Amino acid sequence: MLDQIMKMMHTRLLHLCLKLVFLIKKTHKFKLWDADYFQLKPVLKCNIGVKKKRKNPGGKSFTDFDIFQTEDLALTFGNKNRKRLLNSRLKYGSASNDSIESSISSLISGNLKNLDTEETKQESEIIPFQNKTAKQVNEVYNISDIIPEEEYLCLDAEANIFIGVTRENLQLWRSEAKFCNFIIHALELKRQSISIHVAKLLYYLHYLTILLKCTYKDVRRKDPFPDIPNPYKASLMKRFLIDKSMPQRMKDKVLAHAMVLALTIDNYCIDGKLLASSTGVPISRIVLMAYSLGCYVHNKKSENTKSIELKLPLNKYEPRDDKCSVDLRNNYSISQYIL
């Protein structure tokens, strides 16, 4: 008993006598301040979580912090039954979380596999069949996959307009915007030696550029493509329109076919910016479609253009994992390359 009294008195004396001494540098004098004496005691081990308000069925709100405190108190001071119930509940909760995580992981992996399969299928629908074992560049793509044979045979009448074309004709067509810049430019280079085959490709490319420039309102009209005669119009509508609409996936398919024709016409090397101005498609999309077709893209800063070349071996383009490439996997495979 006497020891306890002496200990209490010693603690009080320490509390009364504890002083802090400070030296004032300017005056070189000491000053004393009273200080409080604290004796710290260990607290309960507590898992502090994020304070997140919830409501129980009774309507009373509480926080995760309150739950953690209650659990720690029960584990420290609770009876055996309480501790056993709490331990089993915590163990069951952890096991259930693990099972949920494993279920989610398996679900995500399964969806990713399905997504990869779907993307491969959709990409094969957009890009014409590609002969990856071709020995020559003209064997990579087959024109009959773009222009059906029966339509190719019917193009003689339309293509004859390009045979023996004069400079006056080209100037008139340019002023009337009868044909796009790419076709006019190709005719200027080849007008003296153009073959009937190239003329057919040019005229079918003209039909594809009409599709690329069409708007939603144009497609919804009773006659969406009045400048395209039959049988080409019926065939193009059947191949590229879905319920009187042309989704972006179908426009990309038209663009892929048009680019293959343009490459074939210009000896597998075209001006990307000229094609962009002729089709109304952004140059970034044309460049990335070129990568999908296996082309190489060369920036010519001196000429302010982008040269797109198809050559062997085919270019195996791997998209960067950036904001743009992420953009793209929502609808179809070609979108993974969009910048």
mmCIF file of C-alpha atoms in Angstrom:
data_model
loop_
_atom_site.group_PDB
_atom_site.id
_atom_site.type_symbol
_atom_site.label_atom_id
_atom_site.label_comp_id
_atom_site.label_asym_id
_atom_site.label_seq_id
_atom_site.Cartn_x
_atom_site.Cartn_y
_atom_site.Cartn_z
ATOM 1 C CA MET A 1 0.000 0.000 0.000
ATOM 2 C CA LEU A 2 2.799 2.387 0.899
ATOM 3 C CA ASP A 3 4.551 1.599 -2.374
ATOM 4 C CA GLN A 4 1.456 2.524 -4.360
ATOM 5 C CA ILE A 5 1.116 5.831 -2.478
ATOM 6 C CA MET A 6 4.776 6.648 -3.093
ATOM 7 C CA LYS A 7 4.384 5.813 -6.785
ATOM 8 C CA MET A 8 1.355 8.086 -7.108
ATOM 9 C CA MET A 9 3.155 10.920 -5.327
ATOM 10 C CA HIS A 10 6.197 10.453 -7.563
ATOM 11 C CA THR A 11 3.976 10.664 -10.657
ATOM 12 C CA ARG A 12 2.322 13.855 -9.404
ATOM 13 C CA LEU A 13 5.667 15.401 -8.541
ATOM 14 C CA LEU A 14 6.905 14.612 -12.024
ATOM 15 C CA HIS A 15 3.794 16.234 -13.428
ATOM 16 C CA LEU A 16 4.317 19.328 -11.255
ATOM 17 C CA CYS A 17 8.049 19.587 -11.771
ATOM 18 C CA LEU A 18 8.283 18.830 -15.499
ATOM 19 C CA LYS A 19 9.597 21.922 -17.265
ATOM 20 C CA LEU A 20 10.817 22.669 -20.778
ATOM 21 C CA VAL A 21 13.890 24.876 -21.078
ATOM 22 C CA PHE A 22 14.443 27.012 -24.195
ATOM 23 C CA LEU A 23 17.475 29.112 -25.073
ATOM 24 C CA ILE A 24 16.668 32.393 -26.799
ATOM 25 C CA LYS A 25 19.541 32.972 -29.234
ATOM 26 C CA LYS A 26 19.039 36.712 -29.583
ATOM 27 C CA THR A 27 19.067 37.482 -25.846
ATOM 28 C CA HIS A 28 21.123 34.452 -24.734
ATOM 29 C CA LYS A 29 18.628 33.882 -21.931
ATOM 30 C CA PHE A 30 16.811 30.765 -20.797
ATOM 31 C CA LYS A 31 13.029 30.506 -20.478
ATOM 32 C CA LEU A 32 11.009 27.843 -18.689
ATOM 33 C CA TRP A 33 7.636 26.468 -19.721
ATOM 34 C CA ASP A 34 5.403 24.061 -17.868
ATOM 35 C CA ALA A 35 4.857 20.750 -19.617
ATOM 36 C CA ASP A 36 2.316 17.982 -19.141
ATOM 37 C CA TYR A 37 3.385 14.455 -18.385
ATOM 38 C CA PHE A 38 1.606 11.577 -20.116
ATOM 39 C CA GLN A 39 1.939 7.876 -19.584
ATOM 40 C CA LEU A 40 0.959 6.037 -22.770
ATOM 41 C CA LYS A 41 -0.769 2.693 -22.673
ATOM 42 C CA PRO A 42 -1.090 0.176 -25.536
ATOM 43 C CA VAL A 43 -4.411 0.200 -27.382
ATOM 44 C CA LEU A 44 -6.310 -2.646 -28.968
ATOM 45 C CA LYS A 45 -5.071 -3.860 -32.336
ATOM 46 C CA CYS A 46 -7.642 -2.484 -34.757
ATOM 47 C CA ASN A 47 -8.025 -2.989 -38.504
ATOM 48 C CA ILE A 48 -8.999 0.472 -39.698
ATOM 49 C CA GLY A 49 -10.826 0.290 -42.988
ATOM 50 C CA VAL A 50 -12.229 2.879 -45.324
ATOM 51 C CA LYS A 51 -15.103 4.726 -43.742
ATOM 52 C CA LYS A 52 -18.035 3.762 -45.852
ATOM 53 C CA LYS A 53 -21.568 4.378 -44.677
ATOM 54 C CA ARG A 54 -24.062 1.554 -44.973
ATOM 55 C CA LYS A 55 -27.589 0.920 -43.772
ATOM 56 C CA ASN A 56 -28.766 -2.178 -42.036
ATOM 57 C CA PRO A 57 -32.291 -3.564 -42.556
ATOM 58 C CA GLY A 58 -33.467 -1.546 -39.550
ATOM 59 C CA GLY A 59 -32.488 1.695 -41.248
ATOM 60 C CA LYS A 60 -29.661 2.617 -38.852
ATOM 61 C CA SER A 61 -26.490 3.720 -40.611
ATOM 62 C CA PHE A 62 -23.052 2.537 -39.566
ATOM 63 C CA THR A 63 -19.531 2.483 -41.011
ATOM 64 C CA ASP A 64 -16.975 -0.203 -41.816
ATOM 65 C CA PHE A 65 -14.772 1.304 -39.086
ATOM 66 C CA ASP A 66 -17.496 0.567 -36.512
ATOM 67 C CA ILE A 67 -17.703 -3.036 -37.729
ATOM 68 C CA PHE A 68 -13.941 -3.570 -37.481
ATOM 69 C CA GLN A 69 -13.849 -2.083 -33.977
ATOM 70 C CA THR A 70 -16.679 -4.347 -32.807
ATOM 71 C CA GLU A 71 -14.974 -7.421 -34.240
ATOM 72 C CA ASP A 72 -11.667 -6.570 -32.559
ATOM 73 C CA LEU A 73 -13.377 -6.015 -29.221
ATOM 74 C CA ALA A 74 -15.192 -9.345 -29.522
ATOM 75 C CA LEU A 75 -11.969 -11.176 -30.379
ATOM 76 C CA THR A 76 -10.192 -9.577 -27.395
ATOM 77 C CA PHE A 77 -12.832 -9.580 -24.656
ATOM 78 C CA GLY A 78 -15.622 -11.845 -25.948
ATOM 79 C CA ASN A 79 -16.529 -15.246 -24.553
ATOM 80 C CA LYS A 80 -15.548 -18.503 -26.219
ATOM 81 C CA ASN A 81 -18.773 -18.905 -28.198
ATOM 82 C CA ARG A 82 -18.567 -15.351 -29.485
ATOM 83 C CA LYS A 83 -14.928 -15.786 -30.517
ATOM 84 C CA ARG A 84 -15.665 -19.113 -32.235
ATOM 85 C CA LEU A 85 -18.589 -17.679 -34.211
ATOM 86 C CA LEU A 86 -16.605 -14.622 -35.218
ATOM 87 C CA ASN A 87 -13.578 -16.658 -36.333
ATOM 88 C CA SER A 88 -15.728 -19.000 -38.415
ATOM 89 C CA ARG A 89 -17.537 -16.049 -40.019
ATOM 90 C CA LEU A 90 -14.253 -14.331 -40.923
ATOM 91 C CA LYS A 91 -12.868 -17.572 -42.328
ATOM 92 C CA TYR A 92 -16.026 -18.218 -44.368
ATOM 93 C CA GLY A 93 -15.992 -14.640 -45.678
ATOM 94 C CA SER A 94 -12.390 -14.993 -46.845
ATOM 95 C CA ALA A 95 -13.128 -18.312 -48.558
ATOM 96 C CA SER A 96 -16.191 -16.858 -50.240
ATOM 97 C CA ASN A 97 -14.178 -13.889 -51.502
ATOM 98 C CA ASP A 98 -11.604 -16.277 -52.986
ATOM 99 C CA SER A 99 -14.318 -18.293 -54.713
ATOM 100 C CA ILE A 100 -15.916 -15.129 -56.096
ATOM 101 C CA GLU A 101 -12.544 -13.916 -57.404
ATOM 102 C CA SER A 102 -11.850 -17.262 -59.077
ATOM 103 C CA SER A 103 -15.318 -17.257 -60.662
ATOM 104 C CA ILE A 104 -14.836 -13.736 -61.976
ATOM 105 C CA SER A 105 -11.368 -14.603 -63.321
ATOM 106 C CA SER A 106 -12.673 -17.649 -65.182
ATOM 107 C CA LEU A 107 -15.569 -15.611 -66.574
ATOM 108 C CA ILE A 108 -13.248 -12.842 -67.782
ATOM 109 C CA SER A 109 -10.807 -15.282 -69.388
ATOM 110 C CA GLY A 110 -13.672 -17.032 -71.164
ATOM 111 C CA ASN A 111 -15.035 -13.741 -72.454
ATOM 112 C CA LEU A 112 -11.574 -12.694 -73.674
ATOM 113 C CA LYS A 113 -11.242 -15.931 -75.641
ATOM 114 C CA ASN A 114 -14.657 -15.393 -77.198
ATOM 115 C CA LEU A 115 -13.718 -11.773 -77.959
ATOM 116 C CA ASP A 116 -10.503 -12.819 -79.720
ATOM 117 C CA THR A 117 -12.429 -15.360 -81.815
ATOM 118 C CA GLU A 118 -15.082 -12.795 -82.694
ATOM 119 C CA GLU A 119 -12.471 -10.163 -83.584
ATOM 120 C CA THR A 120 -10.650 -12.591 -85.887
ATOM 121 C CA LYS A 121 -13.921 -13.483 -87.582
ATOM 122 C CA GLN A 122 -14.946 -9.846 -88.030
ATOM 123 C CA GLU A 123 -11.526 -8.847 -89.359
ATOM 124 C CA SER A 124 -11.690 -11.626 -91.959
ATOM 125 C CA GLU A 125 -15.067 -10.221 -93.039
ATOM 126 C CA ILE A 126 -13.633 -6.700 -93.468
ATOM 127 C CA ILE A 127 -10.330 -7.481 -95.184
ATOM 128 C CA PRO A 128 -10.458 -9.353 -98.531
ATOM 129 C CA PHE A 129 -8.921 -12.806 -98.545
ATOM 130 C CA GLN A 130 -5.159 -12.432 -98.200
ATOM 131 C CA ASN A 131 -2.808 -14.963 -99.758
ATOM 132 C CA LYS A 132 -0.013 -14.983 -97.197
ATOM 133 C CA THR A 133 2.017 -17.501 -99.210
ATOM 134 C CA ALA A 134 2.053 -15.344 -102.344
ATOM 135 C CA LYS A 135 5.293 -15.308 -104.329
ATOM 136 C CA GLN A 136 4.464 -12.046 -106.114
ATOM 137 C CA VAL A 137 2.683 -8.946 -104.877
ATOM 138 C CA ASN A 138 -0.091 -9.279 -107.484
ATOM 139 C CA GLU A 139 -1.009 -12.647 -105.945
ATOM 140 C CA VAL A 140 -1.745 -11.269 -102.461
ATOM 141 C CA TYR A 141 -5.309 -10.168 -103.294
ATOM 142 C CA ASN A 142 -7.658 -11.555 -105.919
ATOM 143 C CA ILE A 143 -9.674 -8.969 -107.847
ATOM 144 C CA SER A 144 -12.556 -11.440 -108.200
ATOM 145 C CA ASP A 145 -13.020 -11.242 -104.401
ATOM 146 C CA ILE A 146 -13.768 -7.526 -104.845
ATOM 147 C CA ILE A 147 -15.490 -7.389 -108.236
ATOM 148 C CA PRO A 148 -17.698 -10.415 -108.972
ATOM 149 C CA GLU A 149 -16.845 -11.976 -112.325
ATOM 150 C CA GLU A 150 -20.266 -11.332 -113.886
ATOM 151 C CA GLU A 151 -20.024 -7.646 -112.944
ATOM 152 C CA TYR A 152 -16.442 -7.433 -114.205
ATOM 153 C CA LEU A 153 -17.622 -8.663 -117.612
ATOM 154 C CA CYS A 154 -20.407 -6.053 -117.668
ATOM 155 C CA LEU A 155 -18.022 -3.143 -117.028
ATOM 156 C CA ASP A 156 -16.836 -2.894 -120.641
ATOM 157 C CA ALA A 157 -19.465 -0.313 -121.588
ATOM 158 C CA GLU A 158 -18.691 1.981 -118.662
ATOM 159 C CA ALA A 159 -14.909 1.534 -118.854
ATOM 160 C CA ASN A 160 -14.701 2.487 -122.525
ATOM 161 C CA ILE A 161 -15.118 6.128 -121.508
ATOM 162 C CA PHE A 162 -11.583 6.013 -120.085
ATOM 163 C CA ILE A 163 -10.013 4.551 -123.219
ATOM 164 C CA GLY A 164 -8.419 7.305 -125.280
ATOM 165 C CA VAL A 165 -9.472 10.035 -122.854
ATOM 166 C CA THR A 166 -8.277 13.550 -123.756
ATOM 167 C CA ARG A 167 -6.981 16.386 -121.608
ATOM 168 C CA GLU A 168 -10.165 18.333 -122.339
ATOM 169 C CA ASN A 169 -12.241 15.475 -120.951
ATOM 170 C CA LEU A 170 -10.150 15.372 -117.801
ATOM 171 C CA GLN A 171 -10.448 19.121 -117.263
ATOM 172 C CA LEU A 172 -14.222 18.938 -117.741
ATOM 173 C CA TRP A 173 -14.581 16.005 -115.345
ATOM 174 C CA ARG A 174 -12.446 17.779 -112.781
ATOM 175 C CA SER A 175 -14.540 20.964 -112.965
ATOM 176 C CA GLU A 176 -17.796 18.985 -112.760
ATOM 177 C CA ALA A 177 -16.409 16.695 -110.013
ATOM 178 C CA LYS A 178 -17.676 13.773 -112.083
ATOM 179 C CA PHE A 179 -14.890 11.558 -110.778
ATOM 180 C CA CYS A 180 -12.741 11.796 -107.663
ATOM 181 C CA ASN A 181 -9.213 13.238 -107.636
ATOM 182 C CA PHE A 182 -7.565 9.819 -107.429
ATOM 183 C CA ILE A 183 -9.232 8.641 -110.652
ATOM 184 C CA ILE A 184 -8.453 11.896 -112.486
ATOM 185 C CA HIS A 185 -4.823 11.709 -111.365
ATOM 186 C CA ALA A 186 -4.520 8.065 -112.480
ATOM 187 C CA LEU A 187 -6.015 8.915 -115.876
ATOM 188 C CA GLU A 188 -3.573 11.806 -116.296
ATOM 189 C CA LEU A 189 -0.656 9.427 -115.759
ATOM 190 C CA LYS A 190 -2.008 6.526 -117.834
ATOM 191 C CA ARG A 191 -4.233 8.154 -120.462
ATOM 192 C CA GLN A 192 -1.893 7.209 -123.316
ATOM 193 C CA SER A 193 -1.470 3.578 -122.276
ATOM 194 C CA ILE A 194 -4.498 2.647 -120.179
ATOM 195 C CA SER A 195 -5.736 -0.922 -120.610
ATOM 196 C CA ILE A 196 -9.333 -2.095 -120.492
ATOM 197 C CA HIS A 197 -8.564 -4.000 -117.281
ATOM 198 C CA VAL A 198 -7.298 -0.877 -115.488
ATOM 199 C CA ALA A 199 -10.234 1.107 -116.884
ATOM 200 C CA LYS A 200 -12.662 -1.405 -115.353
ATOM 201 C CA LEU A 201 -10.914 -1.192 -112.007
ATOM 202 C CA LEU A 202 -11.073 2.613 -112.120
ATOM 203 C CA TYR A 203 -14.789 2.648 -112.855
ATOM 204 C CA TYR A 204 -15.598 0.164 -110.109
ATOM 205 C CA LEU A 205 -13.454 2.243 -107.757
ATOM 206 C CA HIS A 206 -15.697 5.168 -108.730
ATOM 207 C CA TYR A 207 -18.723 3.208 -107.469
ATOM 208 C CA LEU A 208 -16.975 2.393 -104.198
ATOM 209 C CA THR A 209 -16.076 6.057 -103.598
ATOM 210 C CA ILE A 210 -19.777 6.913 -103.982
ATOM 211 C CA LEU A 211 -20.543 4.453 -101.181
ATOM 212 C CA LEU A 212 -17.795 5.895 -98.979
ATOM 213 C CA LYS A 213 -19.120 9.440 -99.390
ATOM 214 C CA CYS A 214 -22.768 8.581 -98.753
ATOM 215 C CA THR A 215 -24.433 9.815 -95.575
ATOM 216 C CA TYR A 216 -27.051 8.268 -93.322
ATOM 217 C CA LYS A 217 -29.802 10.246 -95.092
ATOM 218 C CA ASP A 218 -28.558 9.087 -98.491
ATOM 219 C CA VAL A 219 -28.764 5.441 -97.486
ATOM 220 C CA ARG A 220 -32.305 5.844 -96.102
ATOM 221 C CA ARG A 221 -33.642 7.182 -99.401
ATOM 222 C CA LYS A 222 -35.748 5.078 -101.714
ATOM 223 C CA ASP A 223 -32.937 5.163 -104.278
ATOM 224 C CA PRO A 224 -29.777 5.632 -102.196
ATOM 225 C CA PHE A 225 -27.298 5.523 -105.102
ATOM 226 C CA PRO A 226 -28.883 7.075 -108.199
ATOM 227 C CA ASP A 227 -25.478 7.499 -109.895
ATOM 228 C CA ILE A 228 -24.768 3.752 -109.796
ATOM 229 C CA PRO A 229 -26.605 1.694 -112.439
ATOM 230 C CA ASN A 230 -27.763 -1.883 -112.049
ATOM 231 C CA PRO A 231 -26.615 -4.633 -111.679
ATOM 232 C CA TYR A 232 -23.813 -2.957 -109.694
ATOM 233 C CA LYS A 233 -26.154 -1.016 -107.416
ATOM 234 C CA ALA A 234 -28.173 -4.065 -106.381
ATOM 235 C CA SER A 235 -25.006 -6.054 -105.761
ATOM 236 C CA LEU A 236 -23.334 -3.308 -103.698
ATOM 237 C CA MET A 237 -26.467 -2.745 -101.609
ATOM 238 C CA LYS A 238 -26.728 -6.463 -100.906
ATOM 239 C CA ARG A 239 -23.066 -6.709 -99.880
ATOM 240 C CA PHE A 240 -22.598 -3.531 -97.853
ATOM 241 C CA LEU A 241 -26.004 -2.368 -96.547
ATOM 242 C CA ILE A 242 -27.699 -3.798 -93.457
ATOM 243 C CA ASP A 243 -31.381 -2.894 -92.987
ATOM 244 C CA LYS A 244 -31.040 0.258 -95.079
ATOM 245 C CA SER A 245 -28.009 1.436 -93.149
ATOM 246 C CA MET A 246 -24.248 1.237 -93.555
ATOM 247 C CA PRO A 247 -22.557 0.735 -90.168
ATOM 248 C CA GLN A 248 -18.924 1.712 -89.740
ATOM 249 C CA ARG A 249 -17.870 -1.922 -90.085
ATOM 250 C CA MET A 250 -19.346 -2.017 -93.585
ATOM 251 C CA LYS A 251 -17.752 1.313 -94.501
ATOM 252 C CA ASP A 252 -14.398 -0.105 -93.444
ATOM 253 C CA LYS A 253 -15.059 -3.096 -95.674
ATOM 254 C CA VAL A 254 -15.771 -0.778 -98.611
ATOM 255 C CA LEU A 255 -12.589 1.161 -97.803
ATOM 256 C CA ALA A 256 -10.514 -2.043 -97.745
ATOM 257 C CA HIS A 257 -11.855 -3.072 -101.166
ATOM 258 C CA ALA A 258 -11.294 0.418 -102.574
ATOM 259 C CA MET A 259 -7.702 0.496 -101.326
ATOM 260 C CA VAL A 260 -6.913 -2.876 -102.909
ATOM 261 C CA LEU A 261 -8.239 -1.578 -106.242
ATOM 262 C CA ALA A 262 -6.274 1.671 -105.884
ATOM 263 C CA LEU A 263 -3.068 -0.228 -105.097
ATOM 264 C CA THR A 264 -3.563 -2.496 -108.111
ATOM 265 C CA ILE A 265 -4.177 0.489 -110.396
ATOM 266 C CA ASP A 266 -1.088 2.416 -109.214
ATOM 267 C CA ASN A 267 1.377 -0.498 -109.224
ATOM 268 C CA TYR A 268 0.916 -1.131 -105.478
ATOM 269 C CA CYS A 269 2.080 2.292 -104.312
ATOM 270 C CA ILE A 270 -0.455 5.080 -103.722
ATOM 271 C CA ASP A 271 -0.628 8.547 -102.205
ATOM 272 C CA GLY A 272 -2.552 8.184 -98.945
ATOM 273 C CA LYS A 273 -3.564 11.841 -98.733
ATOM 274 C CA LEU A 274 -4.845 11.822 -102.312
ATOM 275 C CA LEU A 275 -6.996 8.807 -101.503
ATOM 276 C CA ALA A 276 -8.242 10.508 -98.325
ATOM 277 C CA SER A 277 -9.373 13.606 -100.250
ATOM 278 C CA SER A 278 -11.027 11.378 -102.869
ATOM 279 C CA THR A 279 -13.023 9.229 -100.453
ATOM 280 C CA GLY A 280 -13.714 11.631 -97.576
ATOM 281 C CA VAL A 281 -12.097 9.170 -95.149
ATOM 282 C CA PRO A 282 -9.624 10.610 -92.577
ATOM 283 C CA ILE A 283 -5.979 9.937 -93.398
ATOM 284 C CA SER A 284 -5.455 8.293 -89.992
ATOM 285 C CA ARG A 285 -8.087 5.663 -90.798
ATOM 286 C CA ILE A 286 -6.637 5.088 -94.258
ATOM 287 C CA VAL A 287 -3.146 4.610 -92.792
ATOM 288 C CA LEU A 288 -4.376 2.107 -90.251
ATOM 289 C CA MET A 289 -6.409 0.256 -92.854
ATOM 290 C CA ALA A 290 -3.218 0.103 -94.913
ATOM 291 C CA TYR A 291 -1.482 -1.583 -91.989
ATOM 292 C CA SER A 292 -4.334 -4.090 -91.777
ATOM 293 C CA LEU A 293 -3.898 -4.860 -95.481
ATOM 294 C CA GLY A 294 -0.209 -5.607 -94.906
ATOM 295 C CA CYS A 295 1.078 -2.380 -96.454
ATOM 296 C CA TYR A 296 4.045 -0.221 -95.502
ATOM 297 C CA VAL A 297 3.494 3.484 -94.843
ATOM 298 C CA HIS A 298 6.248 5.999 -95.611
ATOM 299 C CA ASN A 299 6.055 9.616 -94.457
ATOM 300 C CA LYS A 300 7.366 11.982 -97.124
ATOM 301 C CA LYS A 301 7.671 15.288 -95.291
ATOM 302 C CA SER A 302 9.257 17.046 -98.263
ATOM 303 C CA GLU A 303 6.184 16.244 -100.373
ATOM 304 C CA ASN A 304 3.757 16.514 -97.421
ATOM 305 C CA THR A 305 2.224 13.133 -98.142
ATOM 306 C CA LYS A 306 2.064 9.521 -96.971
ATOM 307 C CA SER A 307 3.107 6.824 -99.398
ATOM 308 C CA ILE A 308 1.295 3.497 -98.957
ATOM 309 C CA GLU A 309 3.082 0.534 -100.502
ATOM 310 C CA LEU A 310 2.120 -3.128 -100.739
ATOM 311 C CA LYS A 311 5.150 -5.374 -101.087
ATOM 312 C CA LEU A 312 6.534 -8.696 -99.954
ATOM 313 C CA PRO A 313 7.012 -9.708 -97.229
ATOM 314 C CA LEU A 314 3.736 -8.277 -95.966
ATOM 315 C CA ASN A 315 3.917 -5.841 -93.098
ATOM 316 C CA LYS A 316 2.931 -7.377 -89.766
ATOM 317 C CA TYR A 317 1.670 -4.386 -87.853
ATOM 318 C CA GLU A 318 1.367 -4.542 -84.068
ATOM 319 C CA PRO A 319 -0.786 -1.730 -82.583
ATOM 320 C CA ARG A 320 0.604 0.314 -79.721
ATOM 321 C CA ASP A 321 -1.082 -0.203 -76.345
ATOM 322 C CA ASP A 322 -2.151 3.428 -75.973
ATOM 323 C CA LYS A 323 -5.329 5.406 -75.651
ATOM 324 C CA CYS A 324 -6.233 4.987 -79.283
ATOM 325 C CA SER A 325 -5.648 1.291 -79.560
ATOM 326 C CA VAL A 326 -7.732 0.796 -76.464
ATOM 327 C CA ASP A 327 -10.388 2.742 -78.227
ATOM 328 C CA LEU A 328 -10.906 0.435 -80.739
ATOM 329 C CA ARG A 329 -11.841 -3.012 -79.578
ATOM 330 C CA ASN A 330 -15.399 -2.138 -78.820
ATOM 331 C CA ASN A 331 -16.990 -2.818 -82.211
ATOM 332 C CA TYR A 332 -14.677 -4.817 -84.470
ATOM 333 C CA SER A 333 -11.084 -5.754 -84.976
ATOM 334 C CA ILE A 334 -9.997 -2.918 -87.271
ATOM 335 C CA SER A 335 -10.830 -0.441 -84.528
ATOM 336 C CA GLN A 336 -7.940 -1.664 -82.426
ATOM 337 C CA TYR A 337 -5.590 0.261 -84.714
ATOM 338 C CA ILE A 338 -7.330 3.655 -84.508
ATOM 339 C CA LEU A 339 -5.188 6.434 -83.163
#
